[in-house]
Short mmCIF file of C-alpha atoms and ligand atoms in Angstrom, two decimals:
data_model
loop_
_atom_site.label_atom_id
_atom_site.label_comp_id
_atom_site.label_asym_id
_atom_site.label_seq_id
_atom_site.Cartn_x
_atom_site.Cartn_y
_atom_site.Cartn_z
CA MET A 1 74.78 106.25 80.32
CA PRO A 2 73.81 108.11 83.50
CA SER A 3 73.17 111.84 82.88
CA GLN A 4 75.05 112.68 86.05
CA PRO A 5 78.19 110.52 85.99
CA PRO A 6 78.70 108.80 89.34
CA ARG A 7 81.93 109.61 91.03
CA HIS A 8 84.14 106.88 92.39
CA SER A 9 87.10 109.21 92.73
CA ALA A 10 88.52 112.21 90.89
CA ILE A 11 90.77 109.98 88.76
CA TRP A 12 90.39 109.86 84.99
CA HIS A 13 91.82 106.37 84.48
CA PRO A 14 94.27 105.62 81.65
CA PHE A 15 93.13 103.46 78.73
CA THR A 16 89.73 103.27 80.40
CA GLN A 17 86.27 104.12 79.10
CA MET A 18 85.07 105.85 82.25
CA ALA A 19 81.36 105.21 81.61
CA ARG A 20 82.13 101.50 81.58
CA PHE A 21 84.39 101.82 84.60
CA ASP A 22 81.59 103.45 86.56
CA ALA A 23 79.30 100.53 85.77
CA GLU A 24 81.74 97.83 86.88
CA PRO A 25 82.98 96.44 90.20
CA LYS A 26 85.82 98.55 91.61
CA LEU A 27 89.08 97.15 92.82
CA VAL A 28 91.16 99.39 95.07
CA ILE A 29 94.58 97.99 95.88
CA GLU A 30 95.97 98.97 99.24
CA ARG A 31 98.98 96.75 99.85
CA ALA A 32 100.94 94.00 98.18
CA HIS A 33 103.43 91.33 99.15
CA GLY A 34 105.25 88.80 97.01
CA THR A 35 102.89 87.81 94.21
CA ARG A 36 99.78 89.05 96.04
CA LEU A 37 97.78 92.25 95.77
CA VAL A 38 95.66 93.12 98.80
CA ALA A 39 92.50 95.12 98.16
CA LYS A 40 90.95 97.70 100.45
CA ASP A 41 88.23 95.24 101.43
CA GLY A 42 90.92 92.79 102.58
CA LYS A 43 90.60 90.37 99.65
CA GLU A 44 93.87 89.03 98.18
CA TYR A 45 94.56 88.51 94.51
CA LEU A 46 97.38 86.72 92.77
CA ASP A 47 98.98 89.39 90.58
CA GLY A 48 98.73 87.52 87.27
CA VAL A 49 100.02 90.40 85.14
CA ALA A 50 102.79 91.62 87.46
CA SER A 51 101.06 95.00 87.89
CA LEU A 52 101.11 95.75 84.18
CA TRP A 53 104.25 93.72 83.35
CA THR A 54 106.55 95.45 85.80
CA ILE A 55 107.04 93.43 89.00
CA VAL A 56 110.03 91.09 88.72
CA HIS A 57 111.10 89.67 92.10
CA GLY A 58 107.76 90.24 93.80
CA HIS A 59 106.09 93.08 95.69
CA GLY A 60 107.74 94.30 98.89
CA GLU A 61 111.04 92.51 98.19
CA PRO A 62 113.03 93.61 101.28
CA ARG A 63 116.33 94.13 99.43
CA ILE A 64 114.76 96.55 96.95
CA VAL A 65 112.70 98.31 99.61
CA GLU A 66 115.83 98.72 101.74
CA ALA A 67 117.81 100.14 98.80
CA ILE A 68 115.03 102.66 98.14
CA LYS A 69 114.99 103.72 101.81
CA ARG A 70 118.76 104.12 101.96
CA GLN A 71 118.85 106.18 98.76
CA ALA A 72 115.85 108.28 99.86
CA GLU A 73 117.82 109.31 102.96
CA ARG A 74 120.89 110.27 100.97
CA LEU A 75 119.77 111.94 97.73
CA GLN A 76 116.18 112.04 96.44
CA HIS A 77 116.75 113.83 93.19
CA SER A 78 119.36 115.65 91.20
CA THR A 79 119.35 116.28 87.47
CA LEU A 80 121.43 114.45 84.85
CA LEU A 81 121.48 117.51 82.57
CA GLY A 82 125.20 118.16 82.55
CA VAL A 83 125.66 116.88 86.13
CA SER A 84 125.94 113.34 87.42
CA HIS A 85 125.17 111.24 90.48
CA THR A 86 126.50 107.90 91.60
CA PRO A 87 123.35 105.72 91.40
CA ALA A 88 122.93 106.55 87.68
CA MET A 89 126.67 106.16 87.03
CA GLU A 90 126.65 102.76 88.71
CA LEU A 91 123.51 101.65 86.91
CA ALA A 92 124.84 102.62 83.46
CA GLU A 93 127.97 100.57 84.22
CA ARG A 94 126.12 97.58 85.71
CA LEU A 95 123.68 97.35 82.80
CA LEU A 96 126.67 96.67 80.54
CA GLN A 97 127.24 93.35 82.32
CA HIS A 98 123.76 92.23 81.29
CA VAL A 99 122.81 93.75 77.93
CA PRO A 100 123.95 92.34 74.56
CA LYS A 101 127.63 92.97 73.86
CA GLY A 102 128.25 96.11 71.84
CA LEU A 103 125.73 98.32 73.61
CA ARG A 104 127.73 100.87 75.54
CA TRP A 105 125.85 104.06 76.50
CA SER A 106 122.72 104.51 78.62
CA PHE A 107 120.41 107.48 78.12
CA PHE A 108 117.91 107.54 80.99
CA SER A 109 114.25 108.60 80.95
CA SER A 110 111.28 107.89 83.19
CA ASP A 111 109.00 105.57 81.24
CA GLY A 112 108.93 103.28 78.25
CA ALA A 113 107.32 105.61 75.74
CA SER A 114 109.81 108.39 76.51
CA ALA A 115 112.69 105.99 75.98
CA VAL A 116 111.13 105.02 72.63
CA GLU A 117 110.94 108.71 71.68
CA VAL A 118 114.65 108.99 72.50
CA ALA A 119 115.40 105.95 70.33
CA LEU A 120 113.52 107.43 67.36
CA LYS A 121 115.16 110.86 67.71
CA MET A 122 118.54 109.22 68.18
CA ALA A 123 118.12 107.14 65.03
CA VAL A 124 117.01 110.01 62.81
CA GLN A 125 119.60 112.44 64.14
CA TYR A 126 122.29 109.78 63.82
CA TRP A 127 121.86 109.91 60.05
CA GLY A 128 121.62 113.71 60.02
CA ASN A 129 124.86 113.95 61.98
CA ALA A 130 126.46 111.38 59.70
CA GLY A 131 125.69 113.54 56.65
CA LEU A 132 122.73 111.54 55.32
CA PRO A 133 119.77 113.71 56.41
CA GLU A 134 117.48 112.07 53.84
CA ARG A 135 117.33 108.95 56.00
CA THR A 136 114.30 109.93 58.08
CA ARG A 137 111.77 107.11 57.83
CA ILE A 138 111.16 104.50 60.50
CA VAL A 139 110.02 100.98 59.66
CA SER A 140 107.76 99.28 62.17
CA LEU A 141 105.76 96.06 62.38
CA ASP A 142 102.09 96.32 61.62
CA MET A 143 100.89 95.06 65.04
CA ALA A 144 103.52 96.96 67.03
CA TYR A 145 103.05 98.69 70.36
CA HIS A 146 105.76 101.09 71.52
CA GLY A 147 103.90 103.39 73.92
CA ASP A 148 101.39 106.25 73.79
CA THR A 149 103.34 109.45 73.21
CA LEU A 150 103.13 110.90 69.71
CA GLY A 151 106.34 109.43 68.30
CA ALA A 152 105.73 106.07 69.95
CA SER A 153 102.13 105.86 68.74
CA SER A 154 103.25 106.93 65.27
CA VAL A 155 105.16 103.66 64.94
CA GLY A 156 102.43 101.64 66.68
CA ALA A 157 99.66 99.54 65.14
CA ASP A 158 97.15 101.31 62.95
CA GLY A 159 94.04 100.84 65.07
CA ILE A 160 91.76 102.41 67.66
CA PHE A 161 94.70 103.44 69.90
CA ARG A 162 96.07 105.54 67.06
CA LYS A 163 93.10 106.73 64.99
CA PRO A 164 91.88 109.71 67.05
CA TYR A 165 95.36 111.27 67.05
CA GLU A 166 96.31 110.56 63.44
CA SER A 167 96.58 114.24 62.53
CA LEU A 168 99.43 114.58 65.03
CA LEU A 169 101.41 111.54 63.93
CA VAL A 170 104.05 110.71 61.35
CA GLU A 171 103.63 107.70 59.08
CA PRO A 172 106.07 104.83 59.42
CA LEU A 173 106.76 102.30 56.69
CA ARG A 174 105.32 98.96 57.72
CA ILE A 175 106.16 95.29 57.44
CA PRO A 176 103.96 92.36 58.54
CA SER A 177 104.06 91.02 62.09
CA PRO A 178 105.18 87.43 62.63
CA HIS A 179 101.71 86.27 63.60
CA ARG A 180 101.54 82.58 62.74
CA TYR A 181 97.93 82.08 63.91
CA ARG A 182 96.52 84.83 61.73
CA CYS A 183 99.42 85.36 59.37
CA SER A 184 98.91 87.77 56.50
CA ALA A 185 102.29 86.93 55.01
CA CYS A 186 102.21 83.15 54.74
CA ALA A 187 98.61 82.13 55.43
CA ALA A 188 98.68 79.61 52.57
CA ARG A 189 101.94 77.94 53.59
CA THR A 190 102.17 74.93 55.88
CA ALA A 191 105.40 76.06 57.53
CA CYS A 192 106.66 79.52 58.35
CA ASP A 193 109.44 80.65 56.05
CA LEU A 194 109.82 84.11 57.62
CA THR A 195 108.12 85.82 54.69
CA CYS A 196 107.18 88.59 57.14
CA ALA A 197 110.84 89.33 57.85
CA THR A 198 111.87 88.99 54.24
CA ALA A 199 109.34 91.73 53.42
CA LEU A 200 111.90 94.07 54.97
CA GLU A 201 114.42 93.04 52.31
CA ARG A 202 112.04 94.10 49.55
CA LEU A 203 111.15 97.34 51.29
CA LEU A 204 114.76 98.32 51.91
CA ALA A 205 115.87 97.31 48.42
CA GLU A 206 113.34 99.83 47.15
CA ARG A 207 113.42 102.59 49.79
CA GLY A 208 116.39 101.81 52.04
CA LYS A 209 118.01 105.17 51.31
CA GLU A 210 115.08 106.93 53.04
CA VAL A 211 115.14 104.70 56.10
CA ALA A 212 116.81 105.58 59.40
CA ALA A 213 115.85 102.54 61.46
CA VAL A 214 113.66 99.52 61.96
CA ILE A 215 111.96 99.30 65.35
CA VAL A 216 110.84 95.91 66.67
CA GLU A 217 109.70 94.26 69.88
CA PRO A 218 112.10 91.32 69.77
CA ARG A 219 110.55 87.82 69.93
CA VAL A 220 107.32 88.90 71.64
CA GLN A 221 104.92 91.60 70.48
CA GLY A 222 103.35 92.12 73.87
CA ALA A 223 100.39 94.48 73.54
CA ALA A 224 99.44 92.90 70.20
CA GLY A 225 98.39 89.88 72.30
CA ILE A 226 101.70 88.10 73.02
CA ILE A 227 102.53 87.40 69.39
CA VAL A 228 105.57 85.14 69.55
CA ALA A 229 107.92 85.47 66.58
CA PRO A 230 109.43 82.29 65.18
CA GLU A 231 113.05 81.51 65.99
CA GLY A 232 115.29 83.36 63.55
CA HIS A 233 112.94 86.29 62.96
CA LEU A 234 115.05 88.83 64.84
CA LYS A 235 118.28 87.51 63.38
CA ARG A 236 116.83 87.85 59.89
CA LEU A 237 115.86 91.48 60.57
CA ARG A 238 119.37 92.15 61.88
CA GLU A 239 120.97 90.67 58.74
CA ILE A 240 118.73 92.69 56.43
CA CYS A 241 119.38 95.92 58.38
CA ASP A 242 123.12 95.28 58.16
CA ARG A 243 122.94 94.67 54.43
CA HIS A 244 121.17 97.99 53.89
CA ASP A 245 123.06 99.92 56.56
CA VAL A 246 119.87 100.66 58.53
CA LEU A 247 119.80 100.89 62.34
CA LEU A 248 117.92 98.26 64.35
CA ILE A 249 116.03 99.43 67.45
CA ALA A 250 114.97 96.67 69.87
CA ASP A 251 112.12 97.73 72.15
CA GLU A 252 112.62 95.46 75.17
CA VAL A 253 110.33 97.46 77.44
CA ALA A 254 108.03 94.44 77.82
CA THR A 255 110.47 91.59 77.14
CA GLY A 256 113.45 92.76 79.19
CA PHE A 257 114.59 91.46 82.57
CA GLY A 258 113.93 87.76 82.37
CA LYS A 259 110.29 87.34 81.31
CA THR A 260 111.14 85.52 78.07
CA GLY A 261 113.42 82.98 79.77
CA ALA A 262 116.50 85.03 78.87
CA MET A 263 117.65 88.29 80.43
CA PHE A 264 116.71 90.03 77.16
CA ALA A 265 114.80 88.71 74.16
CA CYS A 266 117.75 89.74 71.95
CA ASP A 267 119.83 87.11 73.81
CA LEU A 268 117.52 84.37 72.51
CA GLU A 269 119.01 84.96 69.05
CA GLY A 270 122.40 86.41 69.92
CA VAL A 271 121.50 89.74 68.33
CA THR A 272 122.90 93.13 69.30
CA PRO A 273 120.65 96.00 68.22
CA ASP A 274 122.12 99.44 67.52
CA ILE A 275 119.68 100.91 70.02
CA MET A 276 117.86 99.08 72.80
CA VAL A 277 114.95 100.39 74.86
CA LEU A 278 114.39 99.26 78.46
CA GLY A 279 111.58 100.15 80.85
CA LYS A 280 108.89 98.37 82.88
CA GLY A 281 110.95 95.76 84.81
CA ILE A 282 114.16 97.78 85.05
CA THR A 283 113.56 98.81 88.69
CA GLY A 284 112.03 95.44 89.55
CA GLY A 285 108.73 97.25 89.01
CA TYR A 286 109.05 99.72 91.89
CA LEU A 287 109.66 103.15 90.37
CA PRO A 288 109.42 104.80 86.96
CA LEU A 289 112.69 104.55 85.07
CA SER A 290 113.67 103.70 81.51
CA ALA A 291 116.80 103.66 79.42
CA THR A 292 117.74 103.92 75.76
CA LEU A 293 121.03 102.15 75.16
CA ALA A 294 123.26 102.84 72.18
CA THR A 295 126.34 101.31 70.64
CA GLU A 296 129.63 103.18 70.32
CA LYS A 297 128.89 103.72 66.62
CA VAL A 298 125.65 105.57 67.36
CA TYR A 299 127.16 107.55 70.23
CA ARG A 300 130.14 108.66 68.14
CA ALA A 301 127.91 110.33 65.54
CA PHE A 302 126.77 112.78 68.26
CA TYR A 303 130.23 113.40 69.73
CA ASP A 304 131.55 116.61 68.22
CA ALA A 305 133.09 119.51 70.14
CA GLY A 306 132.76 121.84 67.16
CA HIS A 307 129.13 121.24 66.31
CA TYR A 308 126.63 121.98 69.08
CA GLU A 309 123.80 120.98 66.75
CA LYS A 310 125.01 117.38 66.84
CA THR A 311 123.85 117.21 70.49
CA LEU A 312 120.96 114.92 71.40
CA PHE A 313 118.39 117.54 72.36
CA HIS A 314 116.27 115.56 74.76
CA GLY A 315 116.02 115.06 78.51
CA HIS A 316 113.21 114.56 80.98
CA THR A 317 113.24 116.33 84.32
CA TYR A 318 113.26 113.12 86.37
CA ALA A 319 115.48 111.17 83.98
CA GLY A 320 117.62 108.70 85.91
CA ASN A 321 116.17 109.65 89.30
CA PRO A 322 118.61 108.39 91.98
CA ILE A 323 116.00 106.49 94.03
CA ALA A 324 114.77 104.72 90.88
CA CYS A 325 118.38 103.89 89.94
CA ALA A 326 118.99 102.47 93.43
CA ALA A 327 115.94 100.22 93.02
CA ALA A 328 117.26 99.09 89.62
CA LEU A 329 120.67 98.28 91.10
CA ALA A 330 119.06 96.25 93.89
CA SER A 331 117.01 94.35 91.32
CA LEU A 332 120.17 93.58 89.29
CA ASP A 333 121.85 92.36 92.52
CA ILE A 334 119.14 89.73 92.82
CA PHE A 335 119.59 88.67 89.18
CA GLU A 336 123.31 88.32 89.88
CA LYS A 337 123.00 86.43 93.18
CA GLU A 338 120.13 84.09 92.42
CA PRO A 339 119.37 81.76 89.52
CA VAL A 340 116.38 83.89 88.46
CA ILE A 341 116.53 83.04 84.75
CA GLU A 342 116.93 79.30 85.38
CA ARG A 343 113.90 79.45 87.65
CA VAL A 344 111.89 81.25 84.96
CA ARG A 345 112.71 78.49 82.48
CA ALA A 346 111.61 75.77 84.89
CA ARG A 347 108.40 77.64 85.76
CA ALA A 348 107.72 78.28 82.06
CA GLU A 349 107.90 74.54 81.39
CA ARG A 350 105.40 73.81 84.12
CA LEU A 351 103.18 76.61 82.87
CA ARG A 352 103.32 75.12 79.36
CA ARG A 353 102.11 71.77 80.68
CA LEU A 354 99.31 73.36 82.71
CA LEU A 355 98.13 75.46 79.77
CA GLY A 356 98.25 72.43 77.49
CA ALA A 357 96.14 70.39 79.90
CA ALA A 358 93.61 73.20 80.37
CA PHE A 359 93.26 74.53 76.84
CA ALA A 360 94.71 72.21 74.16
CA GLU A 361 91.28 70.77 73.40
CA HIS A 362 89.20 73.76 74.47
CA PRO A 363 86.60 74.62 71.79
CA ASN A 364 86.88 78.37 72.48
CA VAL A 365 90.62 78.69 72.82
CA GLY A 366 92.08 79.31 69.39
CA GLU A 367 95.69 79.50 70.39
CA VAL A 368 97.86 79.65 73.49
CA ARG A 369 101.03 81.61 72.79
CA GLN A 370 103.89 81.47 75.25
CA GLN A 371 107.45 82.65 75.56
CA GLY A 372 108.87 82.12 79.03
CA LEU A 373 106.40 83.61 81.50
CA MET A 374 104.63 85.72 78.87
CA VAL A 375 101.37 84.09 77.80
CA GLY A 376 98.46 85.01 75.53
CA ILE A 377 95.32 82.86 75.47
CA GLU A 378 93.25 83.81 72.44
CA LEU A 379 89.53 83.18 72.81
CA VAL A 380 87.52 82.46 69.66
CA ALA A 381 83.85 81.79 68.98
CA ASP A 382 84.79 78.97 66.61
CA ARG A 383 88.04 77.10 66.85
CA ALA A 384 87.85 75.61 63.35
CA THR A 385 87.32 78.91 61.52
CA LYS A 386 89.17 81.09 64.09
CA ARG A 387 86.13 83.35 64.10
CA SER A 388 86.31 85.92 66.89
CA PHE A 389 83.56 86.69 69.36
CA PRO A 390 81.64 89.90 68.67
CA ALA A 391 83.58 92.65 70.46
CA ALA A 392 80.43 93.69 72.34
CA GLU A 393 80.43 90.36 74.19
CA ARG A 394 83.71 91.35 75.86
CA MET A 395 84.64 87.73 76.39
CA GLY A 396 88.21 88.51 77.42
CA TRP A 397 87.14 91.10 79.94
CA ARG A 398 84.33 88.99 81.39
CA SER A 399 86.67 85.99 81.72
CA CYS A 400 89.17 88.07 83.67
CA LEU A 401 86.46 89.56 85.85
CA ALA A 402 85.22 86.04 86.69
CA ALA A 403 88.79 84.91 87.50
CA ARG A 404 88.77 87.48 90.31
CA GLU A 405 86.18 85.32 92.07
CA LYS A 406 88.98 82.78 92.45
CA GLY A 407 91.39 85.39 93.80
CA VAL A 408 93.38 85.99 90.63
CA PHE A 409 93.89 89.35 88.93
CA VAL A 410 94.47 89.26 85.17
CA ARG A 411 93.76 91.70 82.35
CA PRO A 412 92.90 90.93 78.75
CA LEU A 413 93.89 92.64 75.54
CA GLY A 414 90.69 92.30 73.56
CA ASP A 415 89.88 88.59 73.57
CA VAL A 416 93.43 87.57 74.42
CA ILE A 417 93.89 86.83 78.11
CA ILE A 418 97.36 87.85 79.18
CA LEU A 419 99.33 86.04 81.86
CA MET A 420 102.60 87.59 82.90
CA PRO A 421 103.21 86.80 86.56
CA PRO A 422 106.15 88.11 88.56
CA LEU A 423 109.22 85.93 87.93
CA CYS A 424 109.19 84.77 91.55
CA ILE A 425 105.85 82.94 91.17
CA SER A 426 105.80 79.49 92.78
CA GLU A 427 104.70 76.23 91.15
CA ALA A 428 101.58 76.07 93.30
CA GLU A 429 100.70 79.63 92.30
CA LEU A 430 101.01 78.71 88.63
CA ASP A 431 98.40 76.00 89.21
CA GLU A 432 96.22 78.58 90.94
CA LEU A 433 96.66 81.06 88.08
CA VAL A 434 95.73 78.64 85.29
CA GLY A 435 92.92 77.15 87.36
CA ALA A 436 91.33 80.55 87.96
CA VAL A 437 91.66 81.64 84.33
CA SER A 438 90.16 78.36 83.17
CA TYR A 439 87.27 78.89 85.59
CA GLY A 440 86.90 82.50 84.41
CA ILE A 441 86.67 81.48 80.75
CA GLY A 442 84.08 78.85 81.64
CA ARG A 443 82.00 81.35 83.56
CA ALA A 444 82.16 83.93 80.77
CA LEU A 445 81.16 81.35 78.17
CA ARG A 446 78.18 80.12 80.18
CA SER A 447 76.88 83.66 80.53
CA SER A 448 77.61 84.55 76.90
CA PRO A 449 74.55 85.98 75.18
CA GLY A 450 75.73 84.62 71.83
CA LEU A 451 76.04 81.03 73.06
CA GLY A 452 73.24 80.83 75.61
C1 PLP B 1 104.58 99.20 77.83
C2 PLP B 1 105.40 99.32 76.60
C3 PLP B 1 105.92 100.56 76.18
C4 PLP B 1 105.55 101.86 76.88
O1 PLP B 1 106.03 101.94 78.16
P1 PLP B 1 105.35 103.03 79.17
O2 PLP B 1 106.18 102.92 80.39
O3 PLP B 1 103.93 102.56 79.37
O4 PLP B 1 105.43 104.33 78.51
C5 PLP B 1 106.75 100.59 75.09
N1 PLP B 1 107.05 99.47 74.42
C6 PLP B 1 106.58 98.27 74.77
C7 PLP B 1 107.01 97.07 74.01
C8 PLP B 1 105.73 98.14 75.86
O5 PLP B 1 105.21 96.95 76.20
#
């Protein structure tokens, strides 16, 4: 490490080891259009991860840009603390046409983790308000990711993201993730029998009276490396929660707004959670906004003129910012006017074929996981034993870096290469995406110290 750190800018980058950052090629994005990022040096890159899973209808979509401009001229900001404004009112109403039936109330925040915090506070206070204050524990899945604030990382996976801050966190109760490829629950079985979900039954039978809620990323655990739950997993959790009178929180921050091939992952199984968390794609990826939606049952437990302490004591300064709400409304307009979801399903089919052709027989691809346009390509040193590469080889990272040579920007999570293009990606661009990633993996393998 240099004794005098070089200075690229004054930014301390998120989730970034800065010493490593300083040693690597820099990418400075200056403009973007459609599915393309344009760097300061003029080079264009296909945005293979939708600018961290946010961009829905493409960059610079004129209808969203226009809505932002119009709203910026009219009202830039006004609080929602005891006052209202029309963009937020309209958005809360419009969301009801899209979210699972039974969800009724929108509590706005500015990013995913904040909306998760709201969901956790809502769930615990729900039971307090209902006269069962002993129900305080949250159940989460062992590979979960729900954001980086203290409450959200409390219920996240027990790993390096969480360790340094452990003294500040509360302990959730945990159940196994539905991870077929490296399943801890049914490794010895030939077919999945949802043992991971049934673990919740055992847990709640024993400790249900302490539990406020179960929080889950429905169908796809994104940051865990696109772990795709088997059909029926979410439904099973819903049934078990109902049986034990425990709330179900669906964190759709990553899965919401079409990426899974349905508007929401909950729709894939016809499940209505008690609380649903939305973020990332809600504004089409243009401005920070998130929402925590609740059913009438949850809302009613807080509604009490005589008891001020039943109030939900939470609210971020920029919650439900009018310009962000206007962008979200314009994005919903596009979902309503165009067959966006149908297009995602068709593109996902093509993507499945391309990935199959590129990686089905690849000796260093252990598994390709896909749900809609969410893809995880897990690299392994040995396909037969599923042995991982030594972390120091940074195979995932080096593969993604090499893909940039072919004009594609992707980011790995460990040795899982993530693809999550904007929903508007064309068929030709899918070919380009898979081609570049395939090239990147090849390049990384050829320069791998362990295999050379
Ligand atoms: C990204 C993500 C979050 C956190 O959202 P931020 O906007 O980064 O705070 C929460 N839950 C899931 C499932 C996510 O993928």
